[in-house]
Short mmCIF file of C-alpha atoms and ligand atoms in Angstrom, two decimals:
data_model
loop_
_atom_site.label_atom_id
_atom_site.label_comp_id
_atom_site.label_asym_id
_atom_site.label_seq_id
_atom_site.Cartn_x
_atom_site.Cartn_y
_atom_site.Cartn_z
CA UNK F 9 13.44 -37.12 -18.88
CA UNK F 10 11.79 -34.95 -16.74
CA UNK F 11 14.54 -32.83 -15.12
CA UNK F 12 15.04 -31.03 -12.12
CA UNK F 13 11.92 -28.62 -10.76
CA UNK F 14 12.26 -25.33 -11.71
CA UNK F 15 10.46 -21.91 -10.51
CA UNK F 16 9.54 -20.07 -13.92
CA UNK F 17 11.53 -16.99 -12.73
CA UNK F 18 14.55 -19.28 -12.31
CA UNK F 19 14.65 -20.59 -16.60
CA UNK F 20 16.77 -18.50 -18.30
CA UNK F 21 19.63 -19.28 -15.89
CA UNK F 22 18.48 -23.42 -16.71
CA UNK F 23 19.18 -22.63 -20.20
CA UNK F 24 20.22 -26.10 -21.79
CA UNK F 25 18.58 -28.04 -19.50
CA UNK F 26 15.74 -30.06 -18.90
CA UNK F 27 13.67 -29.04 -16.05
CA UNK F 28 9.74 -29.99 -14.81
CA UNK F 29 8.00 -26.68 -13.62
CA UNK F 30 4.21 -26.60 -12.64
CA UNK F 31 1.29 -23.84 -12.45
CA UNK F 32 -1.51 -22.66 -13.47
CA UNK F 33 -2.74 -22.85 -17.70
CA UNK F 34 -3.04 -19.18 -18.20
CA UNK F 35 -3.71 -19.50 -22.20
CA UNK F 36 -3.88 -21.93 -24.71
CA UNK F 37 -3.93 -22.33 -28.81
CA UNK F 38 -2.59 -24.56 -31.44
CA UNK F 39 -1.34 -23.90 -34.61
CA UNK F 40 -2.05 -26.58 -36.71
CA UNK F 41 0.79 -29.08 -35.29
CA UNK F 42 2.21 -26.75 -33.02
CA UNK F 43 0.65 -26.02 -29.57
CA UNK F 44 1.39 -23.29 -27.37
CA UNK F 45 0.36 -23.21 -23.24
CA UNK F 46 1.19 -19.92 -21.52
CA UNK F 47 1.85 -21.51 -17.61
CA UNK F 48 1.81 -19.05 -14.75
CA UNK F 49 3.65 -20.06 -11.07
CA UNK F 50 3.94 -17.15 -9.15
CA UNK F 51 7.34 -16.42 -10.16
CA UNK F 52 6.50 -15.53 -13.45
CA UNK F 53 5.15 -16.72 -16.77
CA UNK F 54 6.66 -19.20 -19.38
CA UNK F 55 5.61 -20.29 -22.57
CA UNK F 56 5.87 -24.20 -23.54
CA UNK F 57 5.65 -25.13 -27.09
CA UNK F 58 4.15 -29.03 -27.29
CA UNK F 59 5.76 -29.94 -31.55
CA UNK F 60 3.36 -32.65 -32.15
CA UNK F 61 6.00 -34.77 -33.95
CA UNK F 62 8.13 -34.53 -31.14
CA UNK F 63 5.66 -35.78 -28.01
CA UNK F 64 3.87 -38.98 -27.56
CA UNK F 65 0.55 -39.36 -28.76
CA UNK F 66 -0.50 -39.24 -25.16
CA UNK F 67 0.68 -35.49 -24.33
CA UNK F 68 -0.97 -34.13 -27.71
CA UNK F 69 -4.15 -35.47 -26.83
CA UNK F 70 -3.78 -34.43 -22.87
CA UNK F 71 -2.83 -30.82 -24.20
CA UNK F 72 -6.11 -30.96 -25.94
CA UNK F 73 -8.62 -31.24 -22.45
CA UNK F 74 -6.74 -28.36 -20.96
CA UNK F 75 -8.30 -25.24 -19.71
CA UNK F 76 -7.65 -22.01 -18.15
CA UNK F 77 -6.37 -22.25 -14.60
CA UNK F 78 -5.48 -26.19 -14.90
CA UNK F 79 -3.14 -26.75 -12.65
CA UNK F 80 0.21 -28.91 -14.35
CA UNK F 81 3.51 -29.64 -14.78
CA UNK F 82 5.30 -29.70 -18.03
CA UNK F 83 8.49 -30.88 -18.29
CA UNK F 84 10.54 -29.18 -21.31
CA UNK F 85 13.77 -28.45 -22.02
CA UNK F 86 15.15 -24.76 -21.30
CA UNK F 87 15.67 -22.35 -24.32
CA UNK F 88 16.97 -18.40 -24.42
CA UNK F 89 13.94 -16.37 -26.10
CA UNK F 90 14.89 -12.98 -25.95
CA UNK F 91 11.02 -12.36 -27.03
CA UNK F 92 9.66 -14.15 -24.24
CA UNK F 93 8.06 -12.11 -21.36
CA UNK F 94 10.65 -13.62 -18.86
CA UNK F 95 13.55 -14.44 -21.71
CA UNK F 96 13.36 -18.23 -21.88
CA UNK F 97 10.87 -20.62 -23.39
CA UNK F 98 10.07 -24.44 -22.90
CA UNK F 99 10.40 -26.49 -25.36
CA UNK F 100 7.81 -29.41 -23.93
CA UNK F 101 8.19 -33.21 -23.84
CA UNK F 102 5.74 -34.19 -20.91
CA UNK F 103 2.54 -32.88 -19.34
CA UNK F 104 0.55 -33.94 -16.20
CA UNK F 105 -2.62 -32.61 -15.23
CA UNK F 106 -2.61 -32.27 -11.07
CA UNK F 107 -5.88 -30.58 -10.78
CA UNK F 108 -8.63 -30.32 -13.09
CA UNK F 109 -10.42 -27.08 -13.64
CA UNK F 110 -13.81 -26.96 -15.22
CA UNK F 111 -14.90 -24.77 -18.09
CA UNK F 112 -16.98 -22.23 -16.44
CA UNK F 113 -13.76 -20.40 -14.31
CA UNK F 114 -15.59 -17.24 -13.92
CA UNK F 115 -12.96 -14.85 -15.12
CA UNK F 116 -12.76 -15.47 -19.04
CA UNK F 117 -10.99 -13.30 -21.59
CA UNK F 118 -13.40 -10.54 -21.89
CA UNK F 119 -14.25 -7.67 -20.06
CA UNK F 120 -16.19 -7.84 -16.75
CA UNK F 121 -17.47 -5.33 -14.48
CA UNK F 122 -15.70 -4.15 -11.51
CA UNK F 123 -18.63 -5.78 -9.02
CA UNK F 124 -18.17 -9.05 -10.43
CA UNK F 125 -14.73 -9.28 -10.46
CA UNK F 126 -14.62 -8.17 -6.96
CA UNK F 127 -17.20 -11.15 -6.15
CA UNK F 128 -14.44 -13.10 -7.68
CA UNK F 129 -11.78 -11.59 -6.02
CA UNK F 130 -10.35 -15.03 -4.71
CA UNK F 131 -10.03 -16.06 -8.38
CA UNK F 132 -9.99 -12.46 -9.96
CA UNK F 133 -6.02 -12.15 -7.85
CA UNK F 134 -4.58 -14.52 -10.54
CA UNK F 135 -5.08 -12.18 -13.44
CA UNK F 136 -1.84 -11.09 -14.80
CA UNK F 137 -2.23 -6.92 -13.31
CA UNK F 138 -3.30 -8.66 -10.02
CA UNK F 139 0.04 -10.35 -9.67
CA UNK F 140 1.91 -7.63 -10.56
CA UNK F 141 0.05 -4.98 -7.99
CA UNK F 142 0.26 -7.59 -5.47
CA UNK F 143 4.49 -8.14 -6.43
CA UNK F 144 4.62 -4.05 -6.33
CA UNK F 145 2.90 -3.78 -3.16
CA UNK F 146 5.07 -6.67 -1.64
CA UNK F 147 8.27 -4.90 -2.35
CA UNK F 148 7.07 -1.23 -1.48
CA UNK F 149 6.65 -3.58 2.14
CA UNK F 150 10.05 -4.79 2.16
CA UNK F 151 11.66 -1.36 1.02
CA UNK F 152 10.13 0.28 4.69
CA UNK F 153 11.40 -2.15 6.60
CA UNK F 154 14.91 -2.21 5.07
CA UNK F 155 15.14 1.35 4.90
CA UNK F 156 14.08 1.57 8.62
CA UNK F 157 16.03 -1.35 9.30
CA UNK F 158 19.25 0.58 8.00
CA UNK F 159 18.51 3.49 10.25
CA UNK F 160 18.13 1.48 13.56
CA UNK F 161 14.77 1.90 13.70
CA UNK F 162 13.04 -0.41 16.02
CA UNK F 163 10.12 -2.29 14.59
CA UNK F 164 7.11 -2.67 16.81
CA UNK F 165 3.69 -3.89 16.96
CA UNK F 166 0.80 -2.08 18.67
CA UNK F 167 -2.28 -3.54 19.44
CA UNK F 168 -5.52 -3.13 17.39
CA UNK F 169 -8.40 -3.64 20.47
CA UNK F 170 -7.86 -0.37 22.17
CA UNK F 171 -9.93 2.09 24.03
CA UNK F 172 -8.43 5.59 23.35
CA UNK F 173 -9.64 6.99 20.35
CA UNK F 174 -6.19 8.09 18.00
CA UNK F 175 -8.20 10.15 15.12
CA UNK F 176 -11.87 11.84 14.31
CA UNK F 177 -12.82 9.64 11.33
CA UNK F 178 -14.91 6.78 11.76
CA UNK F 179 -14.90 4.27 14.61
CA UNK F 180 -15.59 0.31 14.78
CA UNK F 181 -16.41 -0.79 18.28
CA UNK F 182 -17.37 -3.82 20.38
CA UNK F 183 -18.12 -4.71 23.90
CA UNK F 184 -15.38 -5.47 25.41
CA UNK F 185 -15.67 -7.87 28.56
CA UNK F 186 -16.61 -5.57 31.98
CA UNK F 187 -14.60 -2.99 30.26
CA UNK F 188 -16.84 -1.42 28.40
CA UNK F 189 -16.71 -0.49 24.64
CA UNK F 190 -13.66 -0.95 22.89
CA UNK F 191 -12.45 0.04 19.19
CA UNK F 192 -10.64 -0.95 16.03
CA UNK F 193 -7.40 0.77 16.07
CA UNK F 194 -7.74 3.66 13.55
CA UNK F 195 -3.92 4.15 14.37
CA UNK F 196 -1.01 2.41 16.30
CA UNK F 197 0.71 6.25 16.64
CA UNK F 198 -0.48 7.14 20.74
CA UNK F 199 1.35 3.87 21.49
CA UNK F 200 4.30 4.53 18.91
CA UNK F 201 4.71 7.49 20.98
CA UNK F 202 5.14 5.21 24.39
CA UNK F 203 7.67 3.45 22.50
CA UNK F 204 9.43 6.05 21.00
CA UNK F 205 9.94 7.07 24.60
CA UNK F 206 11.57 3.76 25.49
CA UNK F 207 13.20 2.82 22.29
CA UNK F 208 14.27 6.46 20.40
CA UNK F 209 13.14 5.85 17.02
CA UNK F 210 10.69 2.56 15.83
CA UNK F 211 7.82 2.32 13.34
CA UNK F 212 4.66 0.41 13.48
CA UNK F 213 3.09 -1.98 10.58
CA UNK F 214 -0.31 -2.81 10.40
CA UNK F 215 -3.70 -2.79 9.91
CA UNK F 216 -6.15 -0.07 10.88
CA UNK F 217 -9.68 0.91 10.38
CA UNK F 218 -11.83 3.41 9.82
CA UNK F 219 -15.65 3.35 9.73
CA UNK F 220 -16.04 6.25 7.38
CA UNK F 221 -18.76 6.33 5.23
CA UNK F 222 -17.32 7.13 2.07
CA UNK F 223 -17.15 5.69 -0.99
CA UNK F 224 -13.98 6.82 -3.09
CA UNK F 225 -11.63 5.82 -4.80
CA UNK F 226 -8.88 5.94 -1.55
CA UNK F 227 -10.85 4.83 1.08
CA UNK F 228 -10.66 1.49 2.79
CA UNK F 229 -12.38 0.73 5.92
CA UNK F 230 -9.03 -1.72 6.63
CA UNK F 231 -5.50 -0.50 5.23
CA UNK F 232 -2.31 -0.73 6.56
CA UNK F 233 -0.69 2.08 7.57
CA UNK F 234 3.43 2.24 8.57
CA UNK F 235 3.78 4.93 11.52
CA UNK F 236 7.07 5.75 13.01
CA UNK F 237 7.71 7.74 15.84
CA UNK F 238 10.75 9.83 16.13
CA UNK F 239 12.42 11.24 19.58
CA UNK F 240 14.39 14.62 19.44
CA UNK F 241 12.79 14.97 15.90
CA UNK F 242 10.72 18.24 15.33
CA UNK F 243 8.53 18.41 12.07
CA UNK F 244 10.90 19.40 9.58
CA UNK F 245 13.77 15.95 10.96
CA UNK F 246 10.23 13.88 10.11
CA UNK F 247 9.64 15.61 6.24
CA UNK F 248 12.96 15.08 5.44
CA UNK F 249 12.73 11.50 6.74
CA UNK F 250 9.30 11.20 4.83
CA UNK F 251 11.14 12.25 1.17
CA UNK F 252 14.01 9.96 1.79
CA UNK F 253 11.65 7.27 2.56
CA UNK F 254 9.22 8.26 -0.51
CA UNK F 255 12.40 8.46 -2.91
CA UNK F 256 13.74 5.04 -1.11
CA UNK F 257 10.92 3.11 -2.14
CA UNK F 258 10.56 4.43 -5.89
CA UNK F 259 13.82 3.72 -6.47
CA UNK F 260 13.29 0.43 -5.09
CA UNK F 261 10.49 -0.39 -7.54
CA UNK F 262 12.01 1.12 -10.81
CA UNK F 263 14.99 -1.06 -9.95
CA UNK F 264 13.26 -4.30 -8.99
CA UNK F 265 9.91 -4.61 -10.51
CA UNK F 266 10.24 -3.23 -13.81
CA UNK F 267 8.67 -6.25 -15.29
CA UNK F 268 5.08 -5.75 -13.22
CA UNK F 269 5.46 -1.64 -14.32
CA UNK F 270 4.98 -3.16 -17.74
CA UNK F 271 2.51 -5.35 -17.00
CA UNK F 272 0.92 -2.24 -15.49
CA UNK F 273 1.20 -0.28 -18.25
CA UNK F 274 3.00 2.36 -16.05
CA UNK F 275 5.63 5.00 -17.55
CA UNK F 276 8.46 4.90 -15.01
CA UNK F 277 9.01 8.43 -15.61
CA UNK F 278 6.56 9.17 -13.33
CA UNK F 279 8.78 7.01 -10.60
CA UNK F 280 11.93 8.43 -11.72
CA UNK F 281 10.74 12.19 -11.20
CA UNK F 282 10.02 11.47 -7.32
CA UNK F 283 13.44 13.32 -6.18
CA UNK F 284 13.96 16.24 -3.69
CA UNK F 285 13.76 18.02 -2.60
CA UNK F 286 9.70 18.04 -2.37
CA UNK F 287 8.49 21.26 -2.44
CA UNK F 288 6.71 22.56 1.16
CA UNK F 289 3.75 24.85 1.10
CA UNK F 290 2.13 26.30 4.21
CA UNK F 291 -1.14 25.56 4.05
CA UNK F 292 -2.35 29.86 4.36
CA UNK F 293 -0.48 29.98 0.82
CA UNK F 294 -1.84 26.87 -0.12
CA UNK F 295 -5.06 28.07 0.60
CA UNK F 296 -4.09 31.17 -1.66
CA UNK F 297 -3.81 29.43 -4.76
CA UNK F 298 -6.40 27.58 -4.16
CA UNK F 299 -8.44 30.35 -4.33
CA UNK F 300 -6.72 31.61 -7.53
CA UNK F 301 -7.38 28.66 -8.66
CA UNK F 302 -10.95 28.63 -7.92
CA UNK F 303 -11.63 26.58 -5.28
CA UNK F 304 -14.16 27.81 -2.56
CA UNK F 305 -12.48 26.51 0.37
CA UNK F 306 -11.47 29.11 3.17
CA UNK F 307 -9.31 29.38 5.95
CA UNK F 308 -10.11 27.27 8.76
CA UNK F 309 -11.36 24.05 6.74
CA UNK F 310 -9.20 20.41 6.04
CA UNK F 311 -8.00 20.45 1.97
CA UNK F 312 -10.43 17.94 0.26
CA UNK F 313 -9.51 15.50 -2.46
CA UNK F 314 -10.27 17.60 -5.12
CA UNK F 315 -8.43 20.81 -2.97
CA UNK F 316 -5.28 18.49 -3.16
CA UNK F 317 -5.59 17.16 -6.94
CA UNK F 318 -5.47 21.21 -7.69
CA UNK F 319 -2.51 21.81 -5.54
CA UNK F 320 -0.08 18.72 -6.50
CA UNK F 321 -1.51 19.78 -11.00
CA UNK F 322 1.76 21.90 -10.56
CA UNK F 323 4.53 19.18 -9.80
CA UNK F 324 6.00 16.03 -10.55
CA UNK F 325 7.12 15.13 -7.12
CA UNK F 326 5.12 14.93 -4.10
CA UNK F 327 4.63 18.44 -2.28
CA UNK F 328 4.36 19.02 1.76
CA UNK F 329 1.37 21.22 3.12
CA UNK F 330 2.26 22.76 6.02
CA UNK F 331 1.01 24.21 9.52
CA UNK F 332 -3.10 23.46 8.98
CA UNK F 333 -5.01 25.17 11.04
CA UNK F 334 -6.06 23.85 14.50
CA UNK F 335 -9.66 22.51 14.27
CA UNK F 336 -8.91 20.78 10.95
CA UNK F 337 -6.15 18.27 12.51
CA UNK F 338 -6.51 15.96 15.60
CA UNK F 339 -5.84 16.94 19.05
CA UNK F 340 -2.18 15.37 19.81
CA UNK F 341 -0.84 17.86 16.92
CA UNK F 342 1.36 20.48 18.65
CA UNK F 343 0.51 23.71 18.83
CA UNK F 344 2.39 26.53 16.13
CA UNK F 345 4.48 28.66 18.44
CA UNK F 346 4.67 31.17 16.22
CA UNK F 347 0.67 30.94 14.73
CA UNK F 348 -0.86 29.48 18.02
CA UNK F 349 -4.09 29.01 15.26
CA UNK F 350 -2.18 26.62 13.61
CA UNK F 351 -0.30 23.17 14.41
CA UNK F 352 3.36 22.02 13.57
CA UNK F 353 2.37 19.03 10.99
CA UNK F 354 2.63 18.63 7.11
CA UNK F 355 0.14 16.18 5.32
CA UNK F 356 2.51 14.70 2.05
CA UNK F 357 0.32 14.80 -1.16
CA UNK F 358 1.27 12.52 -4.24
CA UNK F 359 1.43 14.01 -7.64
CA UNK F 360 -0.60 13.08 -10.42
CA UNK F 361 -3.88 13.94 -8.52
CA UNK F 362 -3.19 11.03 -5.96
CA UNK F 363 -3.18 13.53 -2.80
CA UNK F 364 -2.70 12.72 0.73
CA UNK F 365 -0.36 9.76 1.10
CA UNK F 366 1.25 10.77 4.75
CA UNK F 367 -0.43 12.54 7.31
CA UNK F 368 2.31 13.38 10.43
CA UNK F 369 2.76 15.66 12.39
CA UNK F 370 5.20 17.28 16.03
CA UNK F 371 3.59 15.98 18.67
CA UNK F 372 2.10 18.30 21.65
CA UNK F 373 4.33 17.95 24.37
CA UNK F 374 3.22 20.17 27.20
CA UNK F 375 0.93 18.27 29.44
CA UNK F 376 -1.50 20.97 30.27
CA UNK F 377 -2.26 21.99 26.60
CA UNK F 378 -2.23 18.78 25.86
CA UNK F 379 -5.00 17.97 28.35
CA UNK F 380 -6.89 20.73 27.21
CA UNK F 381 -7.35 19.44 23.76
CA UNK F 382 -8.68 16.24 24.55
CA UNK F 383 -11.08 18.25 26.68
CA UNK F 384 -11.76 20.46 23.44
CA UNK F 385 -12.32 17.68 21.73
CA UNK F 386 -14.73 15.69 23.84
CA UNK F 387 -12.69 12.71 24.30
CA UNK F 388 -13.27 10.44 27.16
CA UNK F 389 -9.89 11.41 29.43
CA UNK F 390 -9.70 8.43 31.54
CA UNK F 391 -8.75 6.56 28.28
CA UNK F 392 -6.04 8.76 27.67
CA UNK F 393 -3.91 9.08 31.70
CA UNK F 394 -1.58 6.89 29.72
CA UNK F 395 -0.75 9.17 26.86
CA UNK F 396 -0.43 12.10 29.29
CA UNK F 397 1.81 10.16 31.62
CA UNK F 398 4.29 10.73 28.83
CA UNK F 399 3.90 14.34 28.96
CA UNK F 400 4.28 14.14 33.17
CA UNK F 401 7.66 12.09 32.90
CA UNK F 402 10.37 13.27 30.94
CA UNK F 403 8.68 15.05 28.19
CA UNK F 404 10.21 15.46 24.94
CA UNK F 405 10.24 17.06 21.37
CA UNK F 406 8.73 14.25 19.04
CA UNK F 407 7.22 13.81 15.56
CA UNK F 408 6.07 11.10 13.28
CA UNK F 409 3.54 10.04 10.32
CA UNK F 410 1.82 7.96 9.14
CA UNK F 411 2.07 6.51 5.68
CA UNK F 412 -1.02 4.65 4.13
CA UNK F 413 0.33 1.54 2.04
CA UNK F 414 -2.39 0.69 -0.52
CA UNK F 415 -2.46 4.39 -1.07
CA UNK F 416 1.34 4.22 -2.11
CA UNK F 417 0.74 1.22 -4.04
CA UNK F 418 -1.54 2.88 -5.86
CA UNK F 419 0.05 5.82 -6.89
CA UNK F 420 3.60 4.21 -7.84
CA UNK F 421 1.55 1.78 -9.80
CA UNK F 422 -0.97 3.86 -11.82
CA UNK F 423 -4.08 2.44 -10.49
CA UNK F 424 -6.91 4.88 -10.26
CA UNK F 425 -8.58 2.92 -7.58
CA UNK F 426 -6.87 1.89 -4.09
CA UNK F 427 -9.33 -1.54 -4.02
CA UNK F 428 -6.89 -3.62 -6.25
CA UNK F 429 -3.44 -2.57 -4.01
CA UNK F 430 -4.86 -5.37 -1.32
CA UNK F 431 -5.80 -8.66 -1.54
CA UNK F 432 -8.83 -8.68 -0.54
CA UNK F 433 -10.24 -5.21 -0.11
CA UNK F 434 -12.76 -4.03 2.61
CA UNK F 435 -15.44 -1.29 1.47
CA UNK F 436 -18.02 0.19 2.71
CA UNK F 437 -20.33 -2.19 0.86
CA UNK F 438 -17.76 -5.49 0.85
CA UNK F 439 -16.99 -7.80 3.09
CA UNK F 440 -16.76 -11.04 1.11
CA UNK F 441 -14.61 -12.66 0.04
O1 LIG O 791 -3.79 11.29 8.15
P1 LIG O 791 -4.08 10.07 8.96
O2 LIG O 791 -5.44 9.89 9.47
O3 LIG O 791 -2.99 10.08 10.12
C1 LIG O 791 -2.91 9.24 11.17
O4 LIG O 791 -3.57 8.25 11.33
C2 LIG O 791 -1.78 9.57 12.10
N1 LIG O 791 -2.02 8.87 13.37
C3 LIG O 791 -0.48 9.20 11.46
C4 LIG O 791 0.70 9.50 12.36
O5 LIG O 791 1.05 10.65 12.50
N2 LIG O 791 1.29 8.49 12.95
O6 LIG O 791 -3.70 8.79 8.09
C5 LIG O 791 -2.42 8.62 7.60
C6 LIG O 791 -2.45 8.06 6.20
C7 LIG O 791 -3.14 8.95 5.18
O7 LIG O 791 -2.27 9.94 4.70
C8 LIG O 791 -3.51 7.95 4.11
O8 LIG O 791 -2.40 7.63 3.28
C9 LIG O 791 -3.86 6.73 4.91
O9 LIG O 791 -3.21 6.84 6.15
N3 LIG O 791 -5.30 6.61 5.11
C10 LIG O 791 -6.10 5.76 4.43
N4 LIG O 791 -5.83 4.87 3.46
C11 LIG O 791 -6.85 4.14 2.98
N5 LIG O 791 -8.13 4.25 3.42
C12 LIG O 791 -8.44 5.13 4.40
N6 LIG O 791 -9.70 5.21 4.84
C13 LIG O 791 -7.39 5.94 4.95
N7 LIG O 791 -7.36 6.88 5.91
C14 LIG O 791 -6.07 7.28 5.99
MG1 LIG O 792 -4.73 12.81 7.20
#
């Protein structure tokens, strides 16, 4: 008897039955005449308890070669274990091995440095807190686009060879054909803004890039970023669309991944205390307490990580900074009508020392001034006729943001270190695998 196949996550509701599920060994041991395997799908973990008086000869002894990351089905009947991880247990009758796995899998029970497991990320993703960042991070995804998808917002793709230059960090380039040099998107927003002008309100998905040179612990040189661009929204329409989108996806995680929080050792009181509304500084008074606090940073200069952990040391939820000055933001920011030293944007930093999840901002939408900051800036203008072509016909009031993902993983999750919130991360100094 062998059952119907079952997904691990699907058991409890097979209670009774007898079902065949396969995976990966995760852990093995025996107790005298008892033997317990610890099988991982995907879905979720199950253990199957092999009662040596109650299999054939055949499945004791084929229990016995088994190894971590053996790849098998068992087929078992279904019991209610209110002690079990996911509630049910398998009570095992058969077991086939469908792929073999050698002794020497590289991740073993023990502790191993970062480096290596990072060699070994392609095997390192199978690890129990790997699954459940990756299950976190895969629902934080489909929160966006359901909340967006709820608001009419339409979803669009921008494209990542480009030759205007959207920020001032760090730039990957190529040649590109007889057009000269182009880069690695380090943002889909100039283009958002196109769209916004055709469409009203849409976001953008994907991945972008920055060439920065620095190695911490919330810095990739490729993340994925969600930007949406907002017509007839001024700054404050976009920070009250950034908290319900913040408070959106926490509540989406405290209600459907509470298992990986566990696994992640992560107190959902810190999720249940993102509410509004978040408080918003301007960043002259921010400066202020910085000082109190202090810092040396002056007017003038951008709010470093350590600047930020200081600020958010106060609250629970994430806070707004408002109005930087000019020369510390990028040029498409639009001008403070009543501060002209200072732009209409608010860069959203997480509590619990995370810092700067969102960066957004109004946009500028006088053409001349406009124009004058990409001169101000140095930037190439010829790339940019486009972009100022939206300023020249039918110019409008706009804002958006841009919210880094891994960043968000990694703060809802706990993880001091953004390079386990993607697959397969890409650092200054990694490449492979
Ligand atoms: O503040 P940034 O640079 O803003 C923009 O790119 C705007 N074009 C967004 C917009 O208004 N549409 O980046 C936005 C966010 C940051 O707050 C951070 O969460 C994330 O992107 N981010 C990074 N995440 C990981 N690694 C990096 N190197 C990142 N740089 C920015
Ligand atoms: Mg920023």
């Amino acid at each position: 008897m062998t059952g119907q196949m079952e997904y691990i996550a699907a058991l409890p509701g097979a209670a009774g039955t007898t079902v065949t599920v396969r995976g990966w060994v995760q852990h093995v041991r025996t107790q005298g005449k008892v033997a317990f395997l610890v099988l991982r799908d995907g879905t979720g973990v199950v253990q199957c308890v092999f009662v040596k008086s109650q299999v054939t000869p055949d499945v004791w002894e084929r229990f016995g070669t088994l190894t971590l990351e053996t790849a098998v089905s068992v087929s078992g009947d279904v019991r209610l274990e209110p002690r079990a991880p996911g509630g049910a247990e398998l009570g095992a009758s058969e077991l086939t091995v469908l792929g073999a796995s050698p002794v020497d899998y590289p991740i073993q029970p023990k502790e191993h440095g970062v480096d290596f497991l990072m060699d070994n990320r392609h095997l390192w993703l199978r690890a129990p807190r790997q699954v459940a960042l990756m299950r976190v991070r895969h629902e934080i995804e489909q929160a966006i686009h359901d909340f967006f998808y709820a608001r009419d917002f339409i979803h669009c793709d921008t494209p990542i060879l480009t030759a205007a230059i959207g920020e001032r960090s760090g730039l990957f380039s190529t040649e590109y054909f007889d057009e000269g040099t182009a880069y690695l998107a380090q943002t889909g927003q100039l283009y958002g803004e196109a769209l916004a002008a055709a469409l009203g309100r849409i976001y953008t998905f994907g991945p972008t890039f920055r060439a920065e040179k620095s190695k911490t612990r919330r810095h990739l040189t490729e993340f994925w970023m969600i930007e949406p661009e907002m017509a007839f929204y001024d700054v404050h329409d976009s920070m009250q669309l950034q908290e319900d989108l913040l408070v959106y996806i926490a509540q989406r995680v405290i209600e459907r991944r509470r298992p990986e929080l566990v696994v992640l050792e992560r107190d959902v009181k810190h999720l249940e205390a993102i509410v509004g509304p978040f408080p918003r500084i301007s960043y002259t008074d921010a400066v202020a307490t910085l000082q109190q606090k202090g810092s040396t940073t002056t007017w003038g200069e951008d709010l470093g990580a350590e600047d930020e952990a200081l600020l958010v040391a106060d609250y629970t939820t994430p806070i707004f900074i408002c109005n930087y000055p000019k020369e510390a933001k990028a040029f498409y920011m639009k001008e403070n009508p009543e501060d002209p030293r200072t732009v209409l944007c608010a860069d959203c930093l997480a509590p619990e020392g995370y810092g700067e999840i969102i960066g957004g901002s109004q946009r500028e939408d006088d053409h001349d001034k406009l124009l004058r900051r990409i001169h101000e800036e140095g930037l190439e203008v010829d790339a940019y006729g486009w972009y100022l072509d939206l300023r020249k016909y039918g110019t409008f009031v706009h804002s958006g943001f841009g919210l880094g993902l891994e960043r968000t993983v990694a703060w809802l999750c706990g993880t001091p270190h953004i390079r386990e919130c993607i697959p397969f991360p890409r650092l200054m100094n990694r490449l492979r695998p």
